PDB file of C-alpha atoms in Angstrom:
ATOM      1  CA  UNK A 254     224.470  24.441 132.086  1.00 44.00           C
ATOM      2  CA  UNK A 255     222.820  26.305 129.839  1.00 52.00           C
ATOM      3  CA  UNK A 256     224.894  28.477 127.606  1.00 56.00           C
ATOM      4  CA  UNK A 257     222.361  29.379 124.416  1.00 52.00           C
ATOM      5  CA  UNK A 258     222.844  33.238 124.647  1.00 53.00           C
ATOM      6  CA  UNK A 259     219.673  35.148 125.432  1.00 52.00           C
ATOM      7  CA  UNK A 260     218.470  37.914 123.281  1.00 64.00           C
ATOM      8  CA  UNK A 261     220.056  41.026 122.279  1.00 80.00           C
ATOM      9  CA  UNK A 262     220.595  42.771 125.402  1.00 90.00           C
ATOM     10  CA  UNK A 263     222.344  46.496 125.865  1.00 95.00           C
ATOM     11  CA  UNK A 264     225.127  46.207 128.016  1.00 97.00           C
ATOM     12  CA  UNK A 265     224.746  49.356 129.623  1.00 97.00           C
ATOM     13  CA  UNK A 266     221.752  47.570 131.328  1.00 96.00           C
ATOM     14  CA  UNK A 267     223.984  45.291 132.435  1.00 97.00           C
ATOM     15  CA  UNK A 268     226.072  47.762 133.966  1.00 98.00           C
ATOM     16  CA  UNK A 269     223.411  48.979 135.559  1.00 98.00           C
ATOM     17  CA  UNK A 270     222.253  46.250 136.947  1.00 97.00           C
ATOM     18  CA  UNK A 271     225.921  45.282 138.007  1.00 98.00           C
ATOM     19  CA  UNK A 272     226.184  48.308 139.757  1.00 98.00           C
ATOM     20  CA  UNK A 273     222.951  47.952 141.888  1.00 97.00           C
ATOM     21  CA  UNK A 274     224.423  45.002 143.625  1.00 97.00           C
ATOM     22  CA  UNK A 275     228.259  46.313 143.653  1.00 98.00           C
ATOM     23  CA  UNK A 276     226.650  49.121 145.629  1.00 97.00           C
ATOM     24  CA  UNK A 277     224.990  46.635 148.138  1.00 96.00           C
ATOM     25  CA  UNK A 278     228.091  44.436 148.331  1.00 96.00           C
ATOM     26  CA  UNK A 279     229.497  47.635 149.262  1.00 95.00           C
ATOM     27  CA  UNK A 280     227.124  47.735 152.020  1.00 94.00           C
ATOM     28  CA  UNK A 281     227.046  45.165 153.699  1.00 92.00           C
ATOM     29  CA  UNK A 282     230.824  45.171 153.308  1.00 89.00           C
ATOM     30  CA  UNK A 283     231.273  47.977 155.638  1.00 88.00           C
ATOM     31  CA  UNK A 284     229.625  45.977 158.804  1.00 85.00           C
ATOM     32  CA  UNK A 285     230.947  46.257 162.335  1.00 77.00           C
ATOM     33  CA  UNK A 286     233.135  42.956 161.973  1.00 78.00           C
ATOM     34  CA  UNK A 287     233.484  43.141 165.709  1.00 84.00           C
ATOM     35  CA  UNK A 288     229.875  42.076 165.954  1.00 85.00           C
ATOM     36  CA  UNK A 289     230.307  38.210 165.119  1.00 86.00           C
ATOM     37  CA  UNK A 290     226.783  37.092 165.130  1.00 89.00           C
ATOM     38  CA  UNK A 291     226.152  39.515 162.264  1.00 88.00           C
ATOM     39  CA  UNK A 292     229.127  38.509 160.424  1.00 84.00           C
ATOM     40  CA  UNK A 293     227.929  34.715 160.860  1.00 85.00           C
ATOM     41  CA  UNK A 294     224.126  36.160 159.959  1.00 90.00           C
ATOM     42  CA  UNK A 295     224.956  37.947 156.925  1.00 90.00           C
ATOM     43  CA  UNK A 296     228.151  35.768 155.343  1.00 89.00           C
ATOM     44  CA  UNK A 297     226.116  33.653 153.369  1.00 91.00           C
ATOM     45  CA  UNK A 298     224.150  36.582 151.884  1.00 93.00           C
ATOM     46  CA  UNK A 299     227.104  38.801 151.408  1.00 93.00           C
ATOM     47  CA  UNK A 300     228.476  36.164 149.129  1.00 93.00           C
ATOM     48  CA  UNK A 301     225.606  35.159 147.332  1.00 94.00           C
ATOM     49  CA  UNK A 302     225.466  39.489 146.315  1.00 96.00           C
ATOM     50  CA  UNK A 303     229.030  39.220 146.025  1.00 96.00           C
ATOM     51  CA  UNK A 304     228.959  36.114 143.201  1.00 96.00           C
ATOM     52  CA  UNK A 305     226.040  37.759 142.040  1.00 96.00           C
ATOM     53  CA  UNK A 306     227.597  40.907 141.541  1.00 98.00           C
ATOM     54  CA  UNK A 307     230.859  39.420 139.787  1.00 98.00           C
ATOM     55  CA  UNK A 308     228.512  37.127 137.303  1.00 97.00           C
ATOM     56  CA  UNK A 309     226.739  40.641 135.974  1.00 98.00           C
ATOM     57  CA  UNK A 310     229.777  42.772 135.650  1.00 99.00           C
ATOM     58  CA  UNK A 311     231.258  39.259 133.902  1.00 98.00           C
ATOM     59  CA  UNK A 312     228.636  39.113 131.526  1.00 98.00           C
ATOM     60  CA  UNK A 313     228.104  42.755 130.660  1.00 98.00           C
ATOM     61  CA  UNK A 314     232.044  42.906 129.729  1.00 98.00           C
ATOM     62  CA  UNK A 315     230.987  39.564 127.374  1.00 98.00           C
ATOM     63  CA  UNK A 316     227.972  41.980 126.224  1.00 97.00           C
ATOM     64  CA  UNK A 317     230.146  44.563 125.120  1.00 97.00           C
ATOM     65  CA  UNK A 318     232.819  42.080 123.315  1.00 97.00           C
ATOM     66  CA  UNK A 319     230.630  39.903 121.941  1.00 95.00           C
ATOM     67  CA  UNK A 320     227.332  41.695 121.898  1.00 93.00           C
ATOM     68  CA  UNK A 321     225.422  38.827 123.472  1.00 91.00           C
ATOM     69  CA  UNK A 322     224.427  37.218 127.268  1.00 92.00           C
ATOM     70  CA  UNK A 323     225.159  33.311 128.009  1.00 90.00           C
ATOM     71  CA  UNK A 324     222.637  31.557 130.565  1.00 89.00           C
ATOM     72  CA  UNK A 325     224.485  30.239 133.406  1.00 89.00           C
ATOM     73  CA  UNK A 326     226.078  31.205 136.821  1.00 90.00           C
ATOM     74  CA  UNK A 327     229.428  30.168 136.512  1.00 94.00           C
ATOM     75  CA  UNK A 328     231.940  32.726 137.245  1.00 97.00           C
ATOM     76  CA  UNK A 329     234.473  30.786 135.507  1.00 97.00           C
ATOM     77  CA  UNK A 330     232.602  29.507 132.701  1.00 96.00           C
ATOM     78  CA  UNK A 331     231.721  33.456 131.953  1.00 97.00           C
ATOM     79  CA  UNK A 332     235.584  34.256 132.613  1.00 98.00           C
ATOM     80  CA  UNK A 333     236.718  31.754 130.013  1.00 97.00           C
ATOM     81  CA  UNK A 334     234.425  33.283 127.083  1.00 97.00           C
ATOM     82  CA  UNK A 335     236.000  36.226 127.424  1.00 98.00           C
ATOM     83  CA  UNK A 336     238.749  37.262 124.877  1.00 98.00           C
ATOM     84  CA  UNK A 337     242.597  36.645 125.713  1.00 98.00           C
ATOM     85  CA  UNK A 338     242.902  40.279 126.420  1.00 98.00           C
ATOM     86  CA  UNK A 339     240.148  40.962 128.684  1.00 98.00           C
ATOM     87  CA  UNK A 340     241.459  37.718 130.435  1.00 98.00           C
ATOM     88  CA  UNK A 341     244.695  38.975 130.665  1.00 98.00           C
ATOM     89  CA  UNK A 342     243.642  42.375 132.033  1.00 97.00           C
ATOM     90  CA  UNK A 343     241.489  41.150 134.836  1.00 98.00           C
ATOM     91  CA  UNK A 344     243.939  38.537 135.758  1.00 97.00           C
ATOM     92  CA  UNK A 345     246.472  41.431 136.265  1.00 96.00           C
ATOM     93  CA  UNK A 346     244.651  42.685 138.286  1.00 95.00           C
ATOM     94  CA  UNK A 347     243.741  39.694 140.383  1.00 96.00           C
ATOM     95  CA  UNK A 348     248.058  39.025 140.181  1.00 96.00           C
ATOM     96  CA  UNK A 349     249.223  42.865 141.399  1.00 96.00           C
ATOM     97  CA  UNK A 350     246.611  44.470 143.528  1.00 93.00           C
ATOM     98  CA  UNK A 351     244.451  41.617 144.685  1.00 93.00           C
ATOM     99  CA  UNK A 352     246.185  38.524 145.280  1.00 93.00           C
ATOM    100  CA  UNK A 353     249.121  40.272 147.078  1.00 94.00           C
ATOM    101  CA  UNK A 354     246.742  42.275 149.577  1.00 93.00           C
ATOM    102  CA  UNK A 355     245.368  39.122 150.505  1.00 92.00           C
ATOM    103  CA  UNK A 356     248.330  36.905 151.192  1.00 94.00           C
ATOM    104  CA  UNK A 357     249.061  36.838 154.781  1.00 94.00           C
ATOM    105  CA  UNK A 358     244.668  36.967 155.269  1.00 92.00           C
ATOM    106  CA  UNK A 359     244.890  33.318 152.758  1.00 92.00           C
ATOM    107  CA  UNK A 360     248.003  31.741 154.719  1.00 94.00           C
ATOM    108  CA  UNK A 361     246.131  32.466 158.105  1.00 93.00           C
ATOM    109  CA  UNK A 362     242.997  30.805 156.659  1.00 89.00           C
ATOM    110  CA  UNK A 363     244.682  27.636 155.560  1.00 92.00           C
ATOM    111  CA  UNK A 364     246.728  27.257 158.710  1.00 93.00           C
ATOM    112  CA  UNK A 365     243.348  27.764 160.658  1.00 91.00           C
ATOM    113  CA  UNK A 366     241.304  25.611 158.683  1.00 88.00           C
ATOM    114  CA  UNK A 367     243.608  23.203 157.284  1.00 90.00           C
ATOM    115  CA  UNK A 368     242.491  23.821 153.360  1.00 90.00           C
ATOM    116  CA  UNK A 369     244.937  24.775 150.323  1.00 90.00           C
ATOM    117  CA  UNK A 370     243.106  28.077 148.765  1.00 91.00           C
ATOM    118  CA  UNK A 371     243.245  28.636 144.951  1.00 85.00           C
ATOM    119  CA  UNK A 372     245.267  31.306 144.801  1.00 91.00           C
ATOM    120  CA  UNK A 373     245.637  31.655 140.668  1.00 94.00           C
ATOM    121  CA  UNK A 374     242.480  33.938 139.654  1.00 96.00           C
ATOM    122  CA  UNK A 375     241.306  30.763 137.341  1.00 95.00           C
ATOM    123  CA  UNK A 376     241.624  28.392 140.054  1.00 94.00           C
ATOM    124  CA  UNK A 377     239.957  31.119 142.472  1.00 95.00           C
ATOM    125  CA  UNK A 378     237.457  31.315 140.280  1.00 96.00           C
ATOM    126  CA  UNK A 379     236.637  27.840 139.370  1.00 93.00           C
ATOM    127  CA  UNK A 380     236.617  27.287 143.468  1.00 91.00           C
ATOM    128  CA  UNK A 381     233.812  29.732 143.922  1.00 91.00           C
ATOM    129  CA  UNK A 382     232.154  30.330 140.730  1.00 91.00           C
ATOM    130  CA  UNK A 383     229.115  28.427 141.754  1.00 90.00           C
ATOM    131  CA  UNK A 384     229.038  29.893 145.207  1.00 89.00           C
ATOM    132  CA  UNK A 385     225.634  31.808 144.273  1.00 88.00           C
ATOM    133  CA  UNK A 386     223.950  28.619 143.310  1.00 86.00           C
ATOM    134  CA  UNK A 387     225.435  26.537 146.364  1.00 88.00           C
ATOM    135  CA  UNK A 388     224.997  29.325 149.147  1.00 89.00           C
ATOM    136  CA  UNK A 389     221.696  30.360 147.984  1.00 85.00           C
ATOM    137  CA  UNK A 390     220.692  26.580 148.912  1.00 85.00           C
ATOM    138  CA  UNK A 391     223.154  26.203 152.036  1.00 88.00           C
ATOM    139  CA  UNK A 392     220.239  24.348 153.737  1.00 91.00           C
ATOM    140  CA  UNK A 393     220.742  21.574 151.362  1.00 89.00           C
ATOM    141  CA  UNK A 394     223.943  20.834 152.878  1.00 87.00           C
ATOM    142  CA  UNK A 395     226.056  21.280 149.745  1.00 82.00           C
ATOM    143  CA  UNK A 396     228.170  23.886 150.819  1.00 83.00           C
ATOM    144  CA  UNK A 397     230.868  22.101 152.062  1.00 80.00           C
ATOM    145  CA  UNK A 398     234.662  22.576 150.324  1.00 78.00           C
ATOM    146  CA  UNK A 399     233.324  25.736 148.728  1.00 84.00           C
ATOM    147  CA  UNK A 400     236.015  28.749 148.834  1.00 87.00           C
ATOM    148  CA  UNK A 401     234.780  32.066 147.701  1.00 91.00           C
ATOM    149  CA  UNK A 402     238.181  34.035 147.873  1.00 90.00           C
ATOM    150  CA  UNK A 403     236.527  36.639 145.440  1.00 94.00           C
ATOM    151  CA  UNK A 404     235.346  39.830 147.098  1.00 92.00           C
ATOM    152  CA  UNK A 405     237.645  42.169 145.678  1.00 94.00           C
ATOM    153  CA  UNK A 406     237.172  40.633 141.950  1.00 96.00           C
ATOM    154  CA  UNK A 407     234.051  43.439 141.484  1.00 97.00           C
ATOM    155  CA  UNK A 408     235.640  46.470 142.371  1.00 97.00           C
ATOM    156  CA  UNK A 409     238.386  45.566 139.345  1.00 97.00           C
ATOM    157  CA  UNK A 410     235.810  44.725 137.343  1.00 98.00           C
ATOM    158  CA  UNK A 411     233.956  47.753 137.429  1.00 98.00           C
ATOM    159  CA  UNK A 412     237.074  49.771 136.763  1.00 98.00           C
ATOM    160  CA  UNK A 413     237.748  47.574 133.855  1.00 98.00           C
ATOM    161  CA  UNK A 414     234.279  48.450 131.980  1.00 98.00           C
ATOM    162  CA  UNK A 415     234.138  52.090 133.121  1.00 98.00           C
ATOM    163  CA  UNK A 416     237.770  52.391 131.491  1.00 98.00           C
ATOM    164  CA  UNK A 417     236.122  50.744 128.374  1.00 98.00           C
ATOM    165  CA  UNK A 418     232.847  52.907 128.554  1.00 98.00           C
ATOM    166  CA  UNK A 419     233.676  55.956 130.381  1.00 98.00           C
ATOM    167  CA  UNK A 420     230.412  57.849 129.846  1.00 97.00           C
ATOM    168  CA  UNK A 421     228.602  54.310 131.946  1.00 98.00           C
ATOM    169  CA  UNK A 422     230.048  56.639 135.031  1.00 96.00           C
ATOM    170  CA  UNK A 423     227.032  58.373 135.583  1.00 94.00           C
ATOM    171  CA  UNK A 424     224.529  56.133 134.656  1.00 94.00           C
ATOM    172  CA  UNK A 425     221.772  55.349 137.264  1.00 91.00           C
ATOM    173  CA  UNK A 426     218.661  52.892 138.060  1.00 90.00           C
ATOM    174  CA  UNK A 427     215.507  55.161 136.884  1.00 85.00           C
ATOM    175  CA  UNK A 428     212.786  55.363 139.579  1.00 78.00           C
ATOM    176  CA  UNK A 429     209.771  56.375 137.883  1.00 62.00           C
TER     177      UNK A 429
END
């Protein structure tokens, strides 16, 4: 990978950016689940947004800590660059909203499919953070083992920077 930073970038395009796709995510996260074919239809592309979506709001927080971009999809690559604290606050949240809420949904899936999910926001992380390269390929046939336990990460995220940059709240995508 890749990881010369790119040029000077404003992180507040980041953000916007970011927020594009969290609003998609958000989307195609309210689908009928009781309609399985569309489930099985859109899965792939829900978590290709949904990686997608983590890997901006990721690098716009490295943006506005270290006022540059690194190349690269890695979700836990772009995680580790990120100071101790900003670590530590994201992890929080993975450890007292996210994880928790997700338990009993994680023990069903490993009883069902016979797999040990990362459970540890690094591990989690490391598991899917190259789910947007993989599953944007899927026909390649490389998308076996790959966990993406990660759709809530975005939402935190997003809270995270508009906490840091409260005035971000209103920003939009311009149209003309």
């Amino acid at each position: 990978m890749n990881n010369i930073p790119n040029q000077t970038i404003d992180p507040s395009k980041i953000f916007v950016q970011a927020n594009c796709f969290y609003q998609a995510l958000t989307i195609l996260r309210d689908i009928n689940p009781k309609n399985t074919q569309l489930v099985v239809d859109i899965g792939e592309p829900f978590i290709v947004v949904a990686a997608l979506t983590i890997e901006l709001f990721l690098k716009c927080l490295l943006c506005i800590e270290k006022g540059e971009v690194p190349r690269g999809h890695h979700l836990r690559f772009l995680f580790d660059n990120l100071s101790p604290s900003m670590r530590s606050r994201i992890r929080r949240a993975w450890d007292n909203s996210i994880a928790p809420d997700l338990a009993e949904v994680w023990n069903l899936h490993e009883k069902e499919f016979g797999i040990k999910i990362a459970r540890d926001l690094p591990a989690a992380l490391c598991a899917g953070g190259n789910a947007f390269e993989r599953i944007r390929y899927s026909y390649e046939g490389k998308t076996k083992y790959l966990q993406f336990y990660l759709l809530d990460i975005p939402q935190h995220l997003r809270s995270i920077i508009l906490e840091l940059k409260p005035e971000w709240s209103a920003l939009r995508r311009n149209y003309l």
